[in-house]
Amino acid sequence: MTERVEIEVGDRTVREINEDIQARAKAGQAMRVSNPLSRHNLGVGLPTGADIVFEGSVGYYCGGLNNGATVDIRRNAGWGVGEAQASGDITVHGYAGMSVGAAMLGGLIHVKGDCGPRCGVAMKGGDIIVEGKIGYQSGFMSHAGRIIALGGAGESCADALWAGEVWVAGDIDSLGVDAKVVEPAPEEVEDVETLLASRGLADSARNWRKIVSGQRLWYFESRDAKAWLMI
Amino acid sequence: MCGIAGRVLKDHGNVGEDLVRLMAAQAHRGADSTGFAVYGPPRDDGYVVRAMGFDRTRLGTDLDDFQAALRECGSDFLEEPTTTLGDAAHYSVRAVISDPTDLARWVHTADAMADRLEVQSVGRSLEIVKDTGDAIAVADKHDVWSMRGTHGLGHARLATESSVLPNASHPFWARPFADVAIVHNGQITDYFTQRDRLERAGYRFMTQNDSELIAVWVSDQMRQGLTKAQALEKSVGAIDGVFTFLITDVESMGFAKDRFAMKPLVTVEQHGEMTAGTEEQSVRRVHAGEVDVINYDGPSITRLWQVGDLRAAA
């Protein structure tokens, strides 16, 4: 087991805590952050090779702008976990709030519980695995990358998806505007299952639905105006 | 952004102090003003009135005129009013009055001098305290710390839709319905239309704040026959904009969230008590250590907690 240095959050300022985290990361030390008390912006902008465990629930934007670190959140995460992550690996053991991996570019975010609305909003690459259910409007306006939900999807799934893919095993409450369910190719399924197997989630019996953009929203035509209205 | 909070105790207790702690943790969401609504033990008769005067040099005259308006409607002070003065020009008043013959008519009469002394809450139980500044500043000035009761609301305001005035802050009272208060995080985009409709129906609004209509809107729906739960559900489709609002009266606390799930609400519900906040780090100020937090993240959610039931469940 990795020997970890202890970093206490408590009442210290987030700037102070993050400077501490950055210095430890630079020194190549693995970290355990205790008593996070759901504070916001913890561990933002972590560099390649950083290894950090949060012992408790974190607030908004934990692991945001990640650039190659491994982040392990042992309980819940608030909004925007891993926002704009370029590369790296974030695991949330419990529930993750709204906008998981918003605008992320690469790497992996793995949520073991459910997550809130707009998971993967505007994502531009990488993978998000959610073992539970993804919330309302997940995949909203994503440009690239994959969202893989094992426990179903909430309303308006893949709403206004631009490109990229949303893979759902389980029930979908409803599809969003311009979202289209297509039959995945066997090699695509194999690729997804290989990724899942790497996280100990192998199960070849899953009934996948792959959702992609219907591409009707790519070009505005006045006769399609109704399709632009979400309500 | 704004931050909101709610607290329901299983019994009469230090709800004021809990609300201050909840709001202090959310002061970064807006510190233009902060406000609290606390529900103390309900009176059998008489009302507690909280009001704000805008010119402290006129305090004596204001209170005389206020008393004259009371007497005109068959009411009077039951106790000598107490005032809170600060460095600013405005001041706050707490008064206990006997039952007017017609509460709505009295509120209407009292509002004739609202440019000098504005009534901010009327209730058997409800008391609203609000002022400019962050949670600690307002709590210290008005001693919210020692306010006791069964439940209450808190609000930290980042002024977006109207001026930074002490009276334009939350919580808002459902003028002229006794004991109803709301706090709101978000923006109501059709509030001029909604407000116009309510004004035509005889309601009066004191500020240009979008949130002011919510309490009146819900109360009006109930006056027209809806239950509180039905009114909350209807609000999701009928009020346009993004919102999470908490609404309270003597018996219950409820919330409603917009269709797009744009504004958060987290709660801790245990041991017959309930704590609500915009941010999880806020509810953790009241509940030390690890605790199960419920995230009401989905769209179009409403919920109602009966204060009595929470007490009975304990």
XYZ file of C-alpha atoms in Angstrom:
545
model
C 0.000 0.000 0.000
C 1.240 3.453 -0.896
C 2.547 5.485 2.013
C 0.551 8.711 1.958
C 1.154 12.076 3.534
C -1.810 13.443 5.437
C -3.354 16.753 4.459
C -6.044 18.214 6.686
C -8.743 20.443 5.135
C -10.889 21.625 8.047
C -11.128 25.407 8.253
C -7.950 26.274 6.298
C -8.395 28.375 3.183
C -8.762 26.452 -0.069
C -5.810 28.389 -1.517
C -3.622 27.256 1.342
C -4.767 23.629 1.013
C -4.248 23.593 -2.761
C -0.759 25.115 -2.430
C 0.020 22.357 0.043
C -1.345 19.722 -2.382
C 0.638 21.150 -5.329
C 3.874 21.189 -3.337
C 3.401 17.553 -2.269
C 2.565 16.544 -5.835
C 5.714 18.252 -7.102
C 7.726 16.354 -4.511
C 6.213 13.100 -5.785
C 4.401 12.343 -2.534
C 1.104 10.453 -2.552
C -1.526 12.200 -0.460
C -4.489 11.471 1.772
C -6.747 14.476 2.311
C -8.753 14.159 5.507
C -11.771 16.026 6.798
C -12.705 17.644 3.438
C -16.122 18.773 4.799
C -17.520 19.138 1.270
C -15.337 22.194 0.638
C -15.115 23.437 -2.968
C -12.241 23.509 -5.499
C -10.068 20.937 -3.784
C -7.216 19.499 -5.852
C -7.741 21.699 -8.895
C -5.048 21.677 -11.587
C -3.176 18.565 -10.474
C -0.122 17.567 -12.551
C 0.765 14.254 -14.169
C 1.626 11.547 -11.683
C -0.055 13.155 -8.669
C -1.831 10.588 -6.515
C -4.458 11.819 -4.086
C -7.202 10.295 -1.945
C -10.025 12.360 -0.421
C -11.340 10.706 2.730
C -14.878 12.063 2.704
C -17.272 14.098 0.618
C -15.938 16.961 -1.461
C -17.683 20.069 -2.780
C -17.708 21.614 -6.253
C -15.051 21.171 -8.982
C -12.857 18.664 -7.168
C -10.081 17.486 -9.496
C -10.994 20.154 -12.051
C -8.405 20.920 -14.772
C -6.758 17.617 -13.967
C -3.658 17.078 -16.060
C -2.779 13.460 -15.450
C -3.338 12.844 -11.739
C -5.103 9.918 -10.081
C -7.841 11.188 -7.758
C -9.858 8.940 -5.481
C -12.893 10.463 -3.722
C -14.063 8.044 -1.068
C -17.562 9.463 -0.645
C -19.659 11.963 -2.612
C -18.624 14.755 -4.946
C -20.444 18.035 -5.583
C -20.961 19.753 -8.925
C -18.425 19.698 -11.738
C -16.120 16.964 -10.512
C -13.202 16.737 -12.972
C -14.363 19.758 -14.948
C -12.131 20.368 -17.980
C -9.918 17.403 -17.140
C -7.256 17.026 -19.860
C -6.032 13.631 -18.731
C -5.919 11.488 -15.636
C -8.228 9.282 -13.659
C -10.871 10.319 -11.116
C -12.973 7.881 -9.095
C -15.990 8.920 -7.022
C -17.121 6.139 -4.706
C -20.557 7.597 -3.959
C -22.870 10.086 -5.622
C -21.532 12.786 -7.920
C -23.550 15.982 -8.403
C -24.366 17.978 -11.498
C -22.056 18.375 -14.523
C -19.670 15.482 -13.929
C -16.688 15.970 -16.268
C -18.074 19.170 -17.767
C -16.034 20.164 -20.835
C -13.484 17.432 -20.141
C -10.941 16.707 -22.867
C -9.533 13.333 -21.939
C -8.852 10.739 -19.279
C -11.426 8.839 -17.257
C -13.974 9.710 -14.592
C -15.542 6.748 -12.832
C -18.588 7.308 -10.589
C -19.657 4.292 -8.556
C -23.009 5.734 -7.514
C -25.537 7.835 -9.404
C -24.848 11.281 -10.726
C -26.817 14.505 -11.133
C -28.021 16.322 -14.258
C -25.920 17.185 -17.325
C -23.215 14.595 -16.769
C -20.574 15.192 -19.443
C -22.033 18.525 -20.507
C -19.956 19.970 -23.361
C -17.367 17.201 -23.015
C -14.795 17.075 -25.781
C -13.066 13.792 -25.125
C -12.321 11.037 -22.650
C -14.655 8.620 -20.920
C -17.132 8.873 -18.071
C -18.307 5.635 -16.468
C -21.278 5.838 -14.125
C -22.228 2.599 -12.394
C -25.567 4.056 -11.307
C -27.995 6.253 -13.168
C -27.051 9.395 -15.054
C -29.275 12.407 -14.369
C -31.453 14.709 -16.429
C -29.994 15.951 -19.749
C -26.794 13.936 -19.467
C -24.499 14.399 -22.449
C -25.995 17.836 -23.065
C -24.202 19.420 -26.035
C -21.225 17.085 -25.815
C -18.790 17.320 -28.696
C -16.778 14.130 -28.309
C -15.982 11.362 -25.858
C -18.114 8.651 -24.303
C -20.514 8.562 -21.379
C -21.175 5.006 -20.222
C -24.071 4.545 -17.800
C -24.711 1.114 -16.321
C -27.770 1.989 -14.251
C -29.978 3.746 -16.758
C -30.548 7.383 -17.651
C -32.894 10.137 -16.540
C -35.056 12.379 -18.678
C -33.851 14.100 -21.818
C -30.874 11.799 -22.205
C -28.227 13.100 -24.647
C -30.163 16.315 -25.185
C -28.747 18.311 -28.111
C -25.754 15.992 -28.264
C -23.403 17.431 -30.883
C -21.106 14.466 -31.340
C -19.708 11.884 -28.982
C -21.632 8.928 -27.586
C -23.827 8.050 -24.652
C -23.963 4.338 -23.849
C -26.749 3.213 -21.572
C -27.453 -0.187 -20.034
C -30.813 -0.082 -18.292
C -33.856 2.113 -18.658
C -33.855 5.542 -20.245
C -36.594 7.820 -18.885
C -36.681 9.812 -22.118
C -34.426 10.882 -24.972
C -33.447 14.511 -25.472
C -33.799 16.669 -28.549
C -32.061 15.231 -31.638
C -30.814 12.139 -29.791
C -30.837 8.914 -31.775
C -30.422 5.325 -30.571
C -28.262 3.256 -32.906
C -27.075 -0.342 -32.901
C -23.436 -0.423 -31.795
C -20.934 -2.385 -33.866
C -19.483 -5.501 -32.164
C -16.002 -3.965 -32.052
C -17.398 -0.843 -30.372
C -19.096 -2.999 -27.730
C -15.833 -4.864 -27.236
C -13.995 -1.585 -26.792
C -16.490 -0.395 -24.144
C -16.450 -3.768 -22.366
C -12.642 -3.776 -22.326
C -12.668 -0.368 -20.662
C -15.271 -1.570 -18.138
C -13.303 -4.771 -17.464
C -10.276 -2.629 -16.596
C -12.406 -1.217 -13.746
C -13.653 -4.624 -12.648
C -17.016 -4.152 -14.330
C -16.975 -6.930 -16.907
C -20.424 -8.191 -17.932
C -20.965 -9.362 -21.479
C -24.743 -9.744 -20.937
C -25.480 -6.042 -20.995
C -28.126 -4.798 -23.375
C -26.490 -1.633 -24.689
C -28.178 1.315 -26.234
C -25.789 3.646 -27.948
C -27.060 7.180 -28.398
C -25.601 9.559 -30.936
C -26.541 12.868 -32.474
C -29.313 12.859 -35.067
C -27.336 15.752 -36.637
C -30.512 17.704 -37.307
C -29.321 20.486 -35.016
C -26.029 20.835 -36.851
C -27.628 23.094 -39.412
C -30.442 25.467 -38.589
C -33.318 25.352 -40.993
C -36.400 27.371 -40.225
C -38.705 24.461 -41.017
C -36.988 22.565 -38.171
C -37.409 25.392 -35.692
C -39.629 23.271 -33.461
C -36.825 20.824 -32.910
C -34.804 23.598 -31.307
C -37.414 24.124 -28.668
C -36.873 21.970 -25.668
C -40.178 22.907 -24.088
C -25.834 33.188 -7.041
C -27.541 33.584 -3.643
C -27.616 30.893 -0.985
C -30.628 29.593 0.876
C -31.078 27.493 3.985
C -33.834 25.921 6.022
C -33.933 24.231 9.376
C -36.678 22.257 11.074
C -36.145 21.155 14.660
C -38.114 18.422 16.350
C -38.819 20.776 19.204
C -38.460 24.382 20.207
C -34.734 25.193 20.113
C -31.860 27.339 18.900
C -33.021 27.595 15.314
C -31.592 31.111 14.985
C -28.084 29.963 15.793
C -28.334 27.018 13.385
C -29.509 29.322 10.598
C -26.632 31.721 11.222
C -24.135 28.846 10.953
C -25.802 27.604 7.745
C -25.692 31.063 6.221
C -22.172 31.945 7.402
C -20.924 28.961 5.379
C -22.697 30.353 2.294
C -21.715 34.006 2.672
C -19.459 33.643 -0.411
C -22.625 33.122 -2.495
C -23.631 36.724 -1.838
C -23.144 39.122 1.026
C -25.070 42.126 -0.271
C -27.619 41.293 2.353
C -28.643 38.439 4.610
C -31.978 37.564 6.112
C -33.626 35.128 8.460
C -37.179 33.949 9.101
C -37.738 32.286 12.459
C -40.917 30.601 13.653
C -41.253 30.949 17.406
C -44.022 29.516 19.579
C -47.325 30.474 17.887
C -49.410 32.999 19.789
C -53.092 32.294 20.433
C -53.944 35.881 19.609
C -52.076 38.949 18.501
C -49.368 39.177 15.858
C -45.648 39.798 15.893
C -44.803 42.511 13.377
C -41.318 43.096 12.052
C -40.796 46.335 10.155
C -38.031 48.528 8.750
C -37.913 52.316 8.937
C -35.828 54.181 6.388
C -34.910 57.316 8.329
C -33.908 56.909 11.953
C -34.387 60.598 12.677
C -38.117 60.066 12.134
C -38.419 57.011 14.347
C -40.736 58.664 16.928
C -43.122 60.100 14.335
C -43.083 56.884 12.326
C -44.144 54.803 15.320
C -46.848 57.282 16.273
C -48.277 57.136 12.762
C -47.953 53.363 12.772
C -49.918 53.181 16.023
C -52.576 55.476 14.582
C -52.955 53.062 11.637
C -53.313 50.189 14.101
C -56.004 51.941 16.110
C -57.861 52.785 12.927
C -58.235 49.033 12.392
C -59.184 48.081 15.931
C -55.701 47.057 17.012
C -52.930 48.425 19.212
C -49.491 47.627 20.534
C -49.634 44.871 23.159
C -46.065 45.632 24.193
C -43.848 48.647 23.741
C -42.109 48.173 20.333
C -38.373 47.485 20.413
C -36.007 48.962 17.877
C -32.600 48.010 16.502
C -30.442 50.862 15.329
C -27.161 50.558 13.508
C -24.774 52.907 11.740
C -27.031 53.142 8.695
C -30.010 55.445 8.220
C -32.507 52.593 8.412
C -33.700 50.947 11.596
C -35.684 47.826 12.523
C -38.753 47.491 14.697
C -40.333 44.541 16.469
C -43.853 45.034 17.722
C -46.554 42.817 19.151
C -50.037 43.933 18.195
C -53.527 42.811 19.104
C -55.703 41.268 16.391
C -56.948 43.873 13.918
C -60.591 43.463 12.925
C -59.412 42.626 9.405
C -55.741 41.747 8.995
C -55.586 42.347 5.219
C -57.244 45.724 5.617
C -54.836 46.704 8.367
C -51.832 45.695 6.211
C -53.290 47.823 3.439
C -53.668 50.776 5.806
C -50.184 50.356 7.270
C -48.727 50.182 3.752
C -49.847 53.757 3.160
C -46.719 54.777 5.083
C -44.489 52.049 3.576
C -42.173 54.692 2.105
C -41.189 55.520 5.714
C -41.886 52.327 7.671
C -42.281 49.073 5.757
C -43.877 46.021 7.354
C -41.703 43.009 6.584
C -43.519 40.213 8.357
C -46.717 39.605 10.244
C -47.420 36.357 12.003
C -48.605 34.507 15.048
C -45.196 32.868 14.924
C -43.127 34.247 12.005
C -40.457 36.915 12.458
C -38.319 38.110 9.537
C -35.037 39.858 10.207
C -33.034 41.144 7.257
C -30.355 43.694 6.631
C -27.373 44.524 4.468
C -24.139 42.658 5.142
C -23.088 39.043 5.603
C -24.605 36.449 7.933
C -22.417 37.239 10.925
C -22.860 41.014 10.589
C -26.649 40.723 10.402
C -26.801 38.082 13.149
C -24.665 40.190 15.489
C -26.616 43.374 14.817
C -30.034 41.785 15.343
C -28.996 39.020 17.746
C -30.336 36.292 15.470
C -28.085 33.971 17.474
C -30.551 33.896 20.348
C -33.757 33.611 18.298
C -35.558 30.447 19.298
C -38.240 28.496 17.520
C -39.138 25.288 15.719
C -38.088 26.134 12.177
C -36.857 28.880 9.931
C -35.182 30.091 6.755
C -31.966 31.863 5.842
C -30.830 33.735 2.748
C -27.581 35.255 1.499
C -28.150 37.625 -1.385
C -26.110 38.463 -4.439
C -28.223 41.277 -5.827
C -29.073 40.667 -9.491
C -32.673 41.657 -10.165
C -33.026 44.742 -7.980
C -31.085 47.204 -5.847
C -28.960 46.472 -2.823
C -31.425 47.868 -0.331
C -31.963 46.397 3.119
C -35.660 45.864 2.418
C -35.033 44.261 -1.002
C -33.390 41.302 0.665
C -34.921 37.938 1.523
C -36.826 36.295 3.150
C -39.984 37.721 1.638
C -43.287 37.643 3.401
C -46.492 36.717 1.509
C -48.118 40.100 2.080
C -50.844 40.146 3.470
C -51.041 36.464 4.510
C -49.826 35.907 8.057
C -46.909 33.556 8.739
C -45.825 32.737 5.154
C -42.217 33.377 4.078
C -39.933 32.348 1.226
C -36.281 32.380 0.272
C -35.252 31.960 -3.340
C -32.099 31.174 -5.281
C -32.375 31.929 -8.992
C -34.101 34.352 -11.339
C -37.778 34.623 -12.204
C -37.955 35.725 -15.813
C -41.681 36.464 -16.122
C -42.080 38.321 -12.868
C -43.393 41.557 -14.342
C -46.235 39.629 -15.984
C -46.959 37.526 -12.916
C -46.730 40.525 -10.639
C -49.004 42.572 -12.835
C -51.630 39.840 -12.661
C -51.378 39.657 -8.870
C -51.470 43.441 -8.524
C -54.648 43.507 -10.561
C -56.027 40.985 -8.058
C -55.291 43.483 -5.278
C -51.883 42.367 -3.984
C -49.190 44.860 -3.194
C -45.449 44.524 -3.750
C -42.856 46.634 -1.984
C -39.718 46.049 -4.061
C -38.616 45.389 -7.628
C -37.210 42.050 -6.504
C -38.307 39.100 -8.673
C -38.503 36.789 -5.664
C -41.086 38.868 -3.877
C -43.881 37.397 -5.944
C -43.236 33.739 -5.096
C -44.728 33.768 -1.591
C -47.736 35.752 -2.739
C -48.167 33.543 -5.822
C -48.197 30.327 -3.758
C -50.499 31.814 -1.096
C -52.875 33.094 -3.760
C -53.044 29.646 -5.349
C -53.933 28.210 -1.948
C -56.572 30.866 -1.424
C -58.056 29.708 -4.708
C -58.331 26.182 -3.368
C -55.101 24.328 -4.049
C -53.326 22.488 -1.254
C -49.825 23.644 -0.481
C -48.382 20.570 -2.193
C -50.486 21.224 -5.295
C -49.470 24.881 -5.349
C -45.801 23.915 -5.181
C -46.227 21.427 -8.026
C -48.058 23.978 -10.125
C -45.349 26.581 -9.523
C -42.811 24.465 -11.414
C -44.685 24.924 -14.678
C -46.400 28.242 -13.978
C -43.436 30.338 -12.853
C -40.856 30.901 -15.558
C -37.171 31.018 -14.779
C -34.644 29.112 -12.754
C -35.335 28.646 -9.121
C -35.057 26.697 -5.975
C -37.241 28.266 -3.335
C -38.097 27.260 0.198
C -41.476 28.288 1.558
C -42.650 28.070 5.152
C -45.639 28.671 7.331
C -46.406 27.646 10.908
C -46.999 23.978 10.076
C -44.643 23.153 7.245
C -41.646 23.840 5.070
C -41.610 23.026 1.373
C -39.508 23.581 -1.711
C -39.867 23.637 -5.485
C -37.254 23.416 -8.213
C -37.439 24.524 -11.829
C -37.740 22.235 -14.845
C -34.078 22.516 -15.805
C -32.647 21.644 -12.387
C -30.385 24.661 -12.476
C -30.182 25.430 -8.766
C -29.093 23.013 -6.073
C -30.604 21.983 -2.767
C -29.115 19.515 -0.313
C -30.689 18.298 2.882
C -29.962 16.166 5.893
C -33.073 14.481 7.207
C -32.570 12.517 10.393
C -33.796 12.081 13.973
C -37.002 13.937 13.149
C -35.088 17.033 12.046
C -34.306 18.558 8.685
C -31.540 20.822 7.505
C -31.461 22.311 4.016
C -28.847 24.385 2.248
C -27.703 25.381 -1.201
C -24.324 23.810 -0.552
C -23.359 20.609 1.192
C -20.559 22.371 3.057
C -23.224 24.508 4.683
C -25.307 21.667 6.172
C -22.087 20.166 7.478
C -21.708 23.173 9.772
C -24.778 21.954 11.647
C -24.096 18.225 11.291
C -20.539 17.480 12.317
C -18.864 14.359 10.969
C -20.022 12.157 8.116
C -23.741 12.254 7.561
C -26.051 11.141 4.762
C -26.781 14.097 2.556
C -29.661 14.071 0.079
C -29.054 15.963 -3.160
C -32.279 17.178 -4.749
C -30.572 17.559 -8.111
C -33.303 16.492 -10.509
C -35.739 18.678 -12.463
C -39.233 19.722 -11.328
C -38.900 18.420 -7.778
C -41.170 19.551 -4.969
C -41.313 18.389 -1.374
C -43.181 19.313 1.762
C -42.147 18.594 5.337
C -44.771 18.919 8.043
C -43.117 20.422 11.087
C -45.524 18.548 13.378
C -44.796 15.214 11.675
C -41.076 15.733 11.938
C -41.576 16.335 15.622
C -43.850 13.290 15.902
C -41.332 11.148 13.996
C -38.621 11.839 16.541
